[in-house]
Coordinates of C-alpha atoms in Angstrom, one line a residue:
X1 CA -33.2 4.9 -20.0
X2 CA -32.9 2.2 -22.6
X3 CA -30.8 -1.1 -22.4
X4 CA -29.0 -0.3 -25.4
X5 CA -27.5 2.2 -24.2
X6 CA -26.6 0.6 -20.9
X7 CA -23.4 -1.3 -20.7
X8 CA -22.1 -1.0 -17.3
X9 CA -23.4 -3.6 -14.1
X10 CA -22.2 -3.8 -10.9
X11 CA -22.8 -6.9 -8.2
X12 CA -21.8 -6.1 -4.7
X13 CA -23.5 -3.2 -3.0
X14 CA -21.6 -2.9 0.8
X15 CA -20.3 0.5 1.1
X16 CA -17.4 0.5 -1.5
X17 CA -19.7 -0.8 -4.7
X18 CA -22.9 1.1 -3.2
X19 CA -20.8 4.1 -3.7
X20 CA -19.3 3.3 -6.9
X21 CA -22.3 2.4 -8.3
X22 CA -23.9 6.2 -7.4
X23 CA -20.4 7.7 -8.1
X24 CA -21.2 6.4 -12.2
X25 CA -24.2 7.4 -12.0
X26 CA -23.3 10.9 -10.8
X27 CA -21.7 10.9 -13.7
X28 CA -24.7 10.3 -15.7
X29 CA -23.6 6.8 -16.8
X30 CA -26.7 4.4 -16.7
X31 CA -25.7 1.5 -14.1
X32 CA -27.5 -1.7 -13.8
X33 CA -26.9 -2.7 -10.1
X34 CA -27.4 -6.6 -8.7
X35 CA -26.6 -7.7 -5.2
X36 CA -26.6 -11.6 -3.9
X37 CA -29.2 -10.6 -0.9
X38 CA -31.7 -9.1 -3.0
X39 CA -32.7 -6.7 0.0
X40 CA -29.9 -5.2 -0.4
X41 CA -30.2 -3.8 -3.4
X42 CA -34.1 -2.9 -2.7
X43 CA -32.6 -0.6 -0.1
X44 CA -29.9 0.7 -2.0
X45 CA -32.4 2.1 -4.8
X46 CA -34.8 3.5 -2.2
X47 CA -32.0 5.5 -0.7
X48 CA -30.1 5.9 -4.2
X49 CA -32.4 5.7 -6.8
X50 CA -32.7 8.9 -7.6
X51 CA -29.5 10.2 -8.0
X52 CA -29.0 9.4 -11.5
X53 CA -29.3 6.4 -14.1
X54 CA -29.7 3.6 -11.6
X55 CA -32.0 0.6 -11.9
X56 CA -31.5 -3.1 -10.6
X57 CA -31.7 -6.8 -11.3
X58 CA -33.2 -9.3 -8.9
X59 CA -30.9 -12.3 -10.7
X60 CA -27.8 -12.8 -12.1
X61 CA -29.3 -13.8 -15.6
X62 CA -32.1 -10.5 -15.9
X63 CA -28.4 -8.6 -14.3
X64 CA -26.9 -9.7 -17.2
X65 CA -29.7 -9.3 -19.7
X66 CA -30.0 -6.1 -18.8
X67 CA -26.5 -4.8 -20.6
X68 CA -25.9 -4.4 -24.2
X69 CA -22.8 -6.0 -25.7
X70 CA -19.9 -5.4 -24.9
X71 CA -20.8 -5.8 -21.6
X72 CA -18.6 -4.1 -19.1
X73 CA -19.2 -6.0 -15.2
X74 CA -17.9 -4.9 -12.0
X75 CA -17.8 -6.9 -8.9
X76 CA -17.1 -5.6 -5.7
X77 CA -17.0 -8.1 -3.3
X78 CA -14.3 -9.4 -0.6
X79 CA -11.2 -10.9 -1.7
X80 CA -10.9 -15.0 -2.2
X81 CA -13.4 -17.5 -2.5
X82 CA -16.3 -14.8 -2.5
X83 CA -14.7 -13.8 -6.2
X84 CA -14.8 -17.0 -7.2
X85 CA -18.3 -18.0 -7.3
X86 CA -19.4 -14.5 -8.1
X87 CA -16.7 -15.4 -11.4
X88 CA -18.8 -18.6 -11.2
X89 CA -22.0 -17.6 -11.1
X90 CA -21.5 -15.0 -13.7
X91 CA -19.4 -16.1 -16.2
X92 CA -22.2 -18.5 -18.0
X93 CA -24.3 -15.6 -18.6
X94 CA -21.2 -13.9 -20.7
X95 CA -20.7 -13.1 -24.0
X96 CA -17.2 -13.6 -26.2
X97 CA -15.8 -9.7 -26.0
X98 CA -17.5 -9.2 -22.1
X99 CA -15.7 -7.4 -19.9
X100 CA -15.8 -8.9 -16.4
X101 CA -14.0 -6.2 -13.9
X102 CA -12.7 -7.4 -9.9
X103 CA -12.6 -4.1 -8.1
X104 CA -11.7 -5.8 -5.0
X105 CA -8.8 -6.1 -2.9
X106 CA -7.4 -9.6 -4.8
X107 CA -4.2 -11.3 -4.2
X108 CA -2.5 -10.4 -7.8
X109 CA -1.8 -14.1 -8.7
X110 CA -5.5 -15.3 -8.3
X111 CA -6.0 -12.5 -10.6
X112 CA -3.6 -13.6 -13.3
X113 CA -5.3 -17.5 -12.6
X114 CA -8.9 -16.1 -13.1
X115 CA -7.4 -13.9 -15.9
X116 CA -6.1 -16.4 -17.9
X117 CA -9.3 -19.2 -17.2
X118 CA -11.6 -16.5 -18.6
X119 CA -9.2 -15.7 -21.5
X120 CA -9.9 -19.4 -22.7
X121 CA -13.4 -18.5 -23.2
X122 CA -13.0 -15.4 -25.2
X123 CA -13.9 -13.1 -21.6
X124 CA -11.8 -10.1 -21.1
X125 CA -10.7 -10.3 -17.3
X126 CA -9.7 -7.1 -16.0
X127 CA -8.2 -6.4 -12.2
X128 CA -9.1 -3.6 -11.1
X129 CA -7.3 -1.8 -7.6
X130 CA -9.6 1.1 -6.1
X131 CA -8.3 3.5 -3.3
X132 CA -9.6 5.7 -1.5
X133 CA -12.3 4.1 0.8
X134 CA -15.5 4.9 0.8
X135 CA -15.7 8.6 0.7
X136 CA -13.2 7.9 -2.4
X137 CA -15.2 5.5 -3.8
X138 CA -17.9 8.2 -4.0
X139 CA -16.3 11.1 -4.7
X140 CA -13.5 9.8 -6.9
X141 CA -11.0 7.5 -6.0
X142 CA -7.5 6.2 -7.4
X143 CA -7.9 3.2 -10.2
X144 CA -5.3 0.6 -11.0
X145 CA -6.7 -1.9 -13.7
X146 CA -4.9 -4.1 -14.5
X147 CA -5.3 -6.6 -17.9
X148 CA -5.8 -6.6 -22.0
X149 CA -4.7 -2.9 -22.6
X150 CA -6.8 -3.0 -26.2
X151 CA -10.5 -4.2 -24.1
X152 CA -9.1 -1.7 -20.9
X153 CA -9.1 1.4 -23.7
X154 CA -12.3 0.4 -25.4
X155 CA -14.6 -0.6 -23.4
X156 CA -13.6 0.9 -19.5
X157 CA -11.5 3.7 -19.6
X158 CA -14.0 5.9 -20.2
X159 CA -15.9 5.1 -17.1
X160 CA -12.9 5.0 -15.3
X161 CA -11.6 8.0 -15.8
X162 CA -14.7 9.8 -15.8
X163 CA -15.2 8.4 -11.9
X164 CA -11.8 9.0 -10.5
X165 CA -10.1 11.4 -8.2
X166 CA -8.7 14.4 -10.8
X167 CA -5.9 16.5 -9.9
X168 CA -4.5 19.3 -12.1
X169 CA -7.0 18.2 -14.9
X170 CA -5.6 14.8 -15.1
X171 CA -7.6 11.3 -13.8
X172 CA -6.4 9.4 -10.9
X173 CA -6.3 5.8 -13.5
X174 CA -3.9 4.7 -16.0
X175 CA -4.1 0.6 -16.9
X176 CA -0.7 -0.3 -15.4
X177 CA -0.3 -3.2 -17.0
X178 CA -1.7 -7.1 -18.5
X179 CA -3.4 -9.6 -16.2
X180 CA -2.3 -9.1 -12.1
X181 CA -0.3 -6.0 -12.5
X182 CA -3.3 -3.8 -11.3
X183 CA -4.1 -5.6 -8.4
X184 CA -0.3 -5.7 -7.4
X185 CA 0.3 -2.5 -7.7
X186 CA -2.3 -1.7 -5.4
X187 CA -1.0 -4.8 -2.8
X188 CA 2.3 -2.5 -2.8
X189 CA 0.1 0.8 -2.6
X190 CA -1.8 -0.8 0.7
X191 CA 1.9 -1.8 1.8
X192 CA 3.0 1.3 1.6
X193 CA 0.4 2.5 3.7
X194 CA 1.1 0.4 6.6
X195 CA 4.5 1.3 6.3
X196 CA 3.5 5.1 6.6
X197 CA 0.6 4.4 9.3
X198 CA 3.0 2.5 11.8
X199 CA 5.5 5.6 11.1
X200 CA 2.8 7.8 12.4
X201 CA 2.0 6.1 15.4
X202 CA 5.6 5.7 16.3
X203 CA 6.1 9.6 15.7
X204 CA 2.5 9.7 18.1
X205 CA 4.0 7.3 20.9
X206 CA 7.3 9.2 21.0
X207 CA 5.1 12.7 21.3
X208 CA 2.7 11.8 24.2
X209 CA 5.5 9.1 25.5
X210 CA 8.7 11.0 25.2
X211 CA 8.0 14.0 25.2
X212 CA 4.9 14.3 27.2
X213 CA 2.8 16.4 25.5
X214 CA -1.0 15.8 25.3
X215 CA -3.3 14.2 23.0
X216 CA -4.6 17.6 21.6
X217 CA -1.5 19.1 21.7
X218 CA -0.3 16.2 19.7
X219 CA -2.8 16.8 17.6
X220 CA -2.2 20.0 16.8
X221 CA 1.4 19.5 16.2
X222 CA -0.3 17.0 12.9
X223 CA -2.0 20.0 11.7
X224 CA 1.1 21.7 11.3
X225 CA 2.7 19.1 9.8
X226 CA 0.0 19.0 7.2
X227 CA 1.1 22.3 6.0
X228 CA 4.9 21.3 5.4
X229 CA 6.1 18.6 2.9
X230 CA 4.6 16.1 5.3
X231 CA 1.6 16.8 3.9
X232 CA -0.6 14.0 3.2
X233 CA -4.1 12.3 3.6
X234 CA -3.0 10.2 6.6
X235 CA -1.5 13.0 8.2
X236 CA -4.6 14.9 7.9
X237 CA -6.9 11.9 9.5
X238 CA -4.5 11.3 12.0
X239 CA -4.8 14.9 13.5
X240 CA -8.6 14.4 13.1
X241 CA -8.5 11.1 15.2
X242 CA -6.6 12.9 18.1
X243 CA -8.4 16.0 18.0
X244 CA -11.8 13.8 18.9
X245 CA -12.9 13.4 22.4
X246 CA -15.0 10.4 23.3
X247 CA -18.6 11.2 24.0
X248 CA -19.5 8.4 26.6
X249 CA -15.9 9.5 29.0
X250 CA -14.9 12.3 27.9
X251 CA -11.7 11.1 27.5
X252 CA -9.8 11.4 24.1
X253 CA -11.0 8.7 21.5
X254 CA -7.6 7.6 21.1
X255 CA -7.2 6.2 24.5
X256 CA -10.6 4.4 24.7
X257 CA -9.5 2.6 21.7
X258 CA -8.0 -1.0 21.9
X259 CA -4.4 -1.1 21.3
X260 CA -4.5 -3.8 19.1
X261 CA -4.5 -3.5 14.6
X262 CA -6.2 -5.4 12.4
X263 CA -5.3 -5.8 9.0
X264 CA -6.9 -8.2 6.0
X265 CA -3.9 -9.4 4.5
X266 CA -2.7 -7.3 1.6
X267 CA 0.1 -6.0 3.9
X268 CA 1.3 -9.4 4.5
X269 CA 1.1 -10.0 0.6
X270 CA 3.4 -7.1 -0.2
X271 CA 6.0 -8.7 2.4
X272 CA 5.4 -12.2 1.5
X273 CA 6.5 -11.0 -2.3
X274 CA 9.5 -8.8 -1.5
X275 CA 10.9 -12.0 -0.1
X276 CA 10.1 -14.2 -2.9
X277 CA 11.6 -11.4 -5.1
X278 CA 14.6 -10.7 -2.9
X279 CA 13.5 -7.0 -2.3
X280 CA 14.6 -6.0 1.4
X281 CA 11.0 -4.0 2.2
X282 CA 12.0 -3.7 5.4
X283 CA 9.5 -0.7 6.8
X284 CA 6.7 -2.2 5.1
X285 CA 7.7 -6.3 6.9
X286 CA 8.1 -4.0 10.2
X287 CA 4.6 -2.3 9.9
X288 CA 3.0 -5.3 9.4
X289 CA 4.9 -7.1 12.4
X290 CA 4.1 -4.6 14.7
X291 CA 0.3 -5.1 13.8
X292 CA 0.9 -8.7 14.7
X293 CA 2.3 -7.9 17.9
X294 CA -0.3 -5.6 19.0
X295 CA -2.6 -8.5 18.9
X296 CA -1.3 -10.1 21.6
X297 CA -3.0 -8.3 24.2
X298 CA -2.8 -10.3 27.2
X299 CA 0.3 -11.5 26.6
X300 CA 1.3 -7.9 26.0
X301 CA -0.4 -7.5 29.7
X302 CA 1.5 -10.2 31.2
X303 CA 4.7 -9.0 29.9
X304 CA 4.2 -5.5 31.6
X305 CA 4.4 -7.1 34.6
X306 CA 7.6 -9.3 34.0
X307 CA 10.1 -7.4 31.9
X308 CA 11.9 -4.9 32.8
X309 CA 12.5 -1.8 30.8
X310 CA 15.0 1.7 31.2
X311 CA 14.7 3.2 34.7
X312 CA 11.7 5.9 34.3
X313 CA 12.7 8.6 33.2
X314 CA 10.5 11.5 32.8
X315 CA 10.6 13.9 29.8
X316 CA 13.0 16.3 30.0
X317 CA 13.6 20.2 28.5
X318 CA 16.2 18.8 26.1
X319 CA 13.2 16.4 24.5
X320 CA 11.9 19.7 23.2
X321 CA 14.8 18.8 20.5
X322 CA 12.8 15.6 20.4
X323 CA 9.7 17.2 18.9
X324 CA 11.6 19.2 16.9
X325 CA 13.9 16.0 15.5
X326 CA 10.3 14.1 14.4
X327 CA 8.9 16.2 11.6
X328 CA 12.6 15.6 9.8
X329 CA 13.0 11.8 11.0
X330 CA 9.4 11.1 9.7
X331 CA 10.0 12.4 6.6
X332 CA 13.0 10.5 6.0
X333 CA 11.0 7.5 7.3
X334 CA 8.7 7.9 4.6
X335 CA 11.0 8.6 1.8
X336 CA 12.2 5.2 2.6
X337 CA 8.9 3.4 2.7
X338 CA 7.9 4.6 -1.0
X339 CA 11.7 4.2 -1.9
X340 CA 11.1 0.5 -1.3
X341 CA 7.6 0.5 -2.3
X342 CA 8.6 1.6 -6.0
X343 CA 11.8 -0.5 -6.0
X344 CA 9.4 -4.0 -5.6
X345 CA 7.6 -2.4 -8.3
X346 CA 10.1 -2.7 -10.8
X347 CA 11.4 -5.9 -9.5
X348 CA 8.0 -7.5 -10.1
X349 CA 8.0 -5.6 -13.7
X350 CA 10.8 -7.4 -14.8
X351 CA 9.9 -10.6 -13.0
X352 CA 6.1 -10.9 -14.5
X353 CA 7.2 -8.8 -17.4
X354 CA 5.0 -5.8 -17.2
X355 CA 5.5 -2.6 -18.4
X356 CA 4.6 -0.6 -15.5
X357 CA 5.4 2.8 -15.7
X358 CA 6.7 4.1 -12.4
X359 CA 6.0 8.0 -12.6
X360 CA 2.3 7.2 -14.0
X361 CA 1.7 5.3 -10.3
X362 CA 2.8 8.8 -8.5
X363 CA 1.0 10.4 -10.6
X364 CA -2.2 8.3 -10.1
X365 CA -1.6 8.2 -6.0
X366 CA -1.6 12.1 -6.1
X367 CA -5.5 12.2 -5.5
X368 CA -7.9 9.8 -4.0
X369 CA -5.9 7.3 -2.4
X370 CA -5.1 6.7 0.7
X371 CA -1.3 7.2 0.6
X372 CA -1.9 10.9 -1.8
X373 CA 0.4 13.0 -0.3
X374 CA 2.7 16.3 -1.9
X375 CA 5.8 14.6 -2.3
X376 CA 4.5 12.4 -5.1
X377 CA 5.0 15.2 -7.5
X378 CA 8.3 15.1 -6.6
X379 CA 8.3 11.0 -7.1
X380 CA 6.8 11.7 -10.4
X381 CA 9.5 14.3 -11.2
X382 CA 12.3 12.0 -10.7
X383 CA 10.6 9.4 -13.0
X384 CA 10.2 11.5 -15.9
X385 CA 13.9 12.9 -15.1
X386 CA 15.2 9.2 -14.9
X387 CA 12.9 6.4 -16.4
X388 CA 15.2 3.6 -15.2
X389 CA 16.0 5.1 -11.3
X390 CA 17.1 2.0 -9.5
X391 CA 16.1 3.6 -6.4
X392 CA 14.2 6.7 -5.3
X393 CA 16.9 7.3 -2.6
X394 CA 19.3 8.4 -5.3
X395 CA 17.3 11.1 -7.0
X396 CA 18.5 14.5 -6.5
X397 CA 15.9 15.8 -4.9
X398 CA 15.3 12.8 -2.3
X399 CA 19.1 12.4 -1.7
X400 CA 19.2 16.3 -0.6
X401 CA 16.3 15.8 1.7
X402 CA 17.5 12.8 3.3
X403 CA 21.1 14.0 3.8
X404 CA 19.7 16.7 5.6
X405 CA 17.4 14.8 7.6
X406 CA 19.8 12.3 8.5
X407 CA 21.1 13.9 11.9
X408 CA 17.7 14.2 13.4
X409 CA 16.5 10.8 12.5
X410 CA 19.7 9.4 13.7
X411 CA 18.9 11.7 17.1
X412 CA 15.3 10.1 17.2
X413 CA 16.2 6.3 16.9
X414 CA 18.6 6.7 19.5
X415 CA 16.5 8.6 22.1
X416 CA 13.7 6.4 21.1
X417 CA 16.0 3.5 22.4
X418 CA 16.6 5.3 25.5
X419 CA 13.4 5.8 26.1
X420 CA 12.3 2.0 25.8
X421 CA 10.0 2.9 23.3
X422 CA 10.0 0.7 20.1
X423 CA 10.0 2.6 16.8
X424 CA 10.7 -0.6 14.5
X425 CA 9.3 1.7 11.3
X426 CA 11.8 4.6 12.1
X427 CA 14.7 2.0 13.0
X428 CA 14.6 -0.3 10.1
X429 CA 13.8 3.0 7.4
X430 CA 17.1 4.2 9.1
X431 CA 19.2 0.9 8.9
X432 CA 18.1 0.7 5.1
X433 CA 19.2 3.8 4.3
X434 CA 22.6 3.0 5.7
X435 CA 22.8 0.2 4.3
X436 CA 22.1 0.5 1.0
X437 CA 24.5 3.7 1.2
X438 CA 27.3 1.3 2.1
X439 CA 29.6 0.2 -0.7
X440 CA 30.7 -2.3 1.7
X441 CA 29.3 -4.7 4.2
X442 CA 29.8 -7.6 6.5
X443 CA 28.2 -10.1 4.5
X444 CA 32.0 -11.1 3.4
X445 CA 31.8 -12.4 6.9
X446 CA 28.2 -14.3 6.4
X447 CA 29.6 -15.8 3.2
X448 CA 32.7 -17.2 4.9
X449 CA 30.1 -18.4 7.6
X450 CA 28.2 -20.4 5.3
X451 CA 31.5 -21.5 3.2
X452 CA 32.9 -23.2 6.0
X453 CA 29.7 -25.2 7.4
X454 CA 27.8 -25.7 4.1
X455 CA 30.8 -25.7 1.7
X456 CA 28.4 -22.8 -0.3
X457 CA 31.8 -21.0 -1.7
X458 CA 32.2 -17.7 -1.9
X459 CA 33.4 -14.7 -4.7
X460 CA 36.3 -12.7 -4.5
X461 CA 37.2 -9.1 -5.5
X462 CA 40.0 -9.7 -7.2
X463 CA 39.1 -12.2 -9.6
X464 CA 36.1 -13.8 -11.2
X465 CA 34.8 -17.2 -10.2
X466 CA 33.9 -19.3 -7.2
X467 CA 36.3 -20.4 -4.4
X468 CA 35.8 -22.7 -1.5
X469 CA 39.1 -23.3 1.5
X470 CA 39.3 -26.3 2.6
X471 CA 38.3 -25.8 6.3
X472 CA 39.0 -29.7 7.3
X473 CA 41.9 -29.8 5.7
X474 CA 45.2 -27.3 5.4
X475 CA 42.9 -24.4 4.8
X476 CA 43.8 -23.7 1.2
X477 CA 41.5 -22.2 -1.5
X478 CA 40.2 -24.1 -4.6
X479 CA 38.3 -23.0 -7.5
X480 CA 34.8 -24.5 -7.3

């Protein structure tokens, strides 16, 4: 291997750049790899070396050297000020016409910030999501860059595509738009997976809890699923997860595990947006909430003790209808999640003014994410049937499947309720629906609220303009 033919580098070598970095080279792309701890990388071509094109720099500066121009860089490296001095510690050693690529997990607007810094100095920024952990990162995951469309198709779209997930001949990458838009779309794709993971473990809780049927029985009620239009990646784990016993007990690994989530913030970022752009996300805000609240362990504990639930009441025959009622109630749920997921989407278009094209991101989810699942051929459908859909909710297909869904969901909230078991994921999924279904609601009433202690007027419906009564005075309306 020459360096003139070598134009690719990659700094970061924990599990999700290790295996990118062997995934190119798989692929029989020469890859210059670098890591900060130089030990790191010593390992990683002793274990790796030989499994393709793969040699490595001890500096930044030889790292560098190594590439011919254009050179196309990768970091892969965690989220915030980590970036930033890689950016730092890089960018010195760059050509005008570089290519400096962040596959990690970036808030969107530090991306645009960093975009438009290295733009100054004649540096193509690109931000790049990857899905798909680190089996995908390996075997092919689901790309989202994100930045100058002309650099993107010359100089990285080729290695893209030729590492990503493929389904139906066609790669799991498309650029999705200029500077942030990659690494938002992925923010909302990792949003969206909350939502659906919280839906799952509600539908679990409500199985074992309600119903009273055992962990592996659970679990084999998952594997089912996984053969019906529920079928999906998380669906697929989640009956792995259940189906595994714990060595050291003997007890299912489920119930050895601490009852309390983590989560490293992009979650919180997709909900922290959808307020700033008005978009009710409301399974996505819940999922996250509910990871909050697991935290709280002892106070959980404590609580236990002091508040009082429903009477206990044992599962009955009739919760039969139960299991029965989740498979259509969790479907529905989900609708809903990607519903809203693809609605902040096109919000943020319009707000950042990107051109991101709705049915490419099903299409692009389809393999190697996390959230690839069958009904996105169905997402991608309605796109291409309807560019401009306001709302998944209202394509044919999806407004079929939810109206038939609609009793048992409705039958699962409500026994969930009884029960005393919270399902805020299926709740709020169902409250949306209804409410965006209404054509009218009682936020007359909030608007007359705030009219008569802020003075914030109000419309009418039968004429245009703003109106405020005089509440102090003899109640009458004025034009404001």
């Amino acid at each position: 291997m020459s360096t003139s033919d070598t134009h690719f580098g990659l700094t970061g070598l924990a599990t999700m750049g290790a295996n990118l970095a062997r995934n190119v080279a798989h692929h029989d792309i020469p890859v210059v790899v670098h890591n900060r701890t130089t030990s790191r990388m010593t390992r990683f071509l002793e274990e790796h070396g030989s499994e393709g094109p793969i040699s490595g720099r001890e500096t930044t500066e030889e790292w560098v050297g190594a590439l011919a121009r254009p050179r196309v860089l990768m970091s892969m490296v965690q989220a915030g000020p980590a970036t930033d001095a890689v950016i730092d510690d890089i960018t010195p050693h760059l050509d005008e016409g570089d290519v400096l690529i962040d596959g990690g997990n970036a808030f969107f607007r530090d991306t645009q910030r960093r975009e438009a810094a290295l733009r100054e100095r004649g540096i193509v920024f690109i931000g790049a999501g990857v899905s798909g952990g680190e089996e995908g990162a390996l075997n092919g995951p689901s790309i989202m860059p994100g930045g100058d469309p002309d650099a993107y198709h010359q100089s990285v779209q080729a290695i893209f595509e030729a590492i990503a997930a493929d389904v139906d001949g066609t790669p799991c990458c498309t650029h999705v738009g200029t500077d942030g838009a990659g690494h938002f779309v992925k923010m909302v794709h990792n949003g969206i997976e909350y939502a659906d993971m919280q839906l799952i473990a509600e539908s679990y809780d409500l199985l074992r809890h309600g119903c009273g049927l055992e962990v592996g029985e659970i679990a084999e009620r998952f594997h089912g699923w996984n053969s019906t239009e529920l079928e999906s990646f998380l669906i697929e784990i989640t009956a792995r997860v259940l189906a595994q016993t714990d060595a050291a007990t003997g007890q299912p690994l489920v119930d050895v595990i601490l009852d309390s989530a983590g989560q490293k913030g992009t979650g919180r970022w997709t909900a922290q947006n959808a307020l700033e752009l008005g978009v009710p996300l409301t399974g996505i805000t819940e999922a996250v909430f509910a990871r909050a609240l697991s935290s709280l362990t002892d106070e959980r504990i404590h609580a236990a003790r002091v508040l009082r639930g429903p009477e206990a009441d044992a599962p009955r025959a009739g919760d039969e209808q139960l299991t029965h009622d989740l498979e259509h109630a969790l479907y529905a749920s989900k609708i809903v999640s990607y519903a809203q997921g693809f609605a902040q989407m096109a919000a943020a278009a319009d707000e950042e003014g990107w051109k991101i094209d709705l049915g490419a991101m099903a299409t692009i989810w389809r393999g190697g994410c996390i959230i690839r699942a069958r009904f996105l051929d169905r997402i991608r459908e309605a796109y291409d049937e309807e560019p401009g859909l306001r709302n998944l909710m209202l394509a044919d297909f999806f407004a079929e499947a939810l109206a038939q869904a609609q009793d048992p969901w409705r039958r699962v909230v409500a026994r969930a309720a009884e029960l005393g078991i919270p399902t805020p994921a299926f709740s709020s999924s169902l409250a949306y629906y209804d409410g965006y279904r209404r054509a009218r609601g009682p936020a007359s009433l909030i608007q007359g609220q705030r009219d008569l202690f802020g003075a914030h007027t109000y419309r009418r419906i039968d004429r245009d303009g703003a109106f405020h009564t005089l509440w102090s005075g003899d109640h009458s309306e004025v034009e404001a």
